C-alpha positions as a printed Julia matrix, in Angstrom:
49×3 Matrix{Float64}:
  23.9     2.11  -24.12
  26.57    0.13  -25.86
  28.78   -0.26  -22.77
  28.39   -3.69  -21.19
  28.37   -4.29  -17.43
  31.05   -6.65  -16.13
  29.96   -8.97  -13.35
  32.4   -10.58  -10.95
  32.04  -13.76   -8.94
  32.76  -11.97   -5.66
  30.28  -10.98   -2.98
  28.11   -8.04   -3.97
  27.46   -6.73   -0.47
  25.85   -7.44    2.85
  22.18   -8.25    3.3
  20.34   -5.47    5.12
  17.74   -6.41    7.71
  14.18   -5.5     6.68
  13.65   -2.27    8.61
  10.26   -1.26    7.22
   7.21   -1.84    9.43
   4.5    -4.3     8.44
   1.79   -2.62    6.28
  -0.82   -3.17    9.01
   1.37   -1.17   11.39
   1.31    1.8     8.99
  -2.48    2.16    9.19
  -3.81    4.72   11.61
  -5.96    3.28   14.35
  -9.44    4.73   14.03
 -12.5     4.04   16.15
 -15.23    3.41   13.62
 -18.68    1.9    13.64
 -20.33    0.16   10.7
 -23.78    1.59    9.99
 -26.45    0.34    7.59
 -29.02    2.85    6.31
 -31.92    2.79    3.89
 -31.85    5.45    1.16
 -34.29    6.31   -1.57
 -33.22    5.91   -5.2
 -33.27    9.71   -5.51
 -30.77   10.05   -2.64
 -28.47    7.44   -4.14
 -28.53    9.16   -7.53
 -27.79   12.49   -5.82
 -24.69   11.12   -4.05
 -23.47    9.23   -7.14
 -23.46   12.55   -8.95
């Protein structure tokens, strides 16, 4: 890549409005419930693989 890019002092282009939604709006709404359970060490080792 020996060819150099020439920059001019003119305007490059127009600024485009941010059209992407906020990251929180991209998440699917899901009805969920937090649950706490007690497991034996054997069960934990089984699920850890």
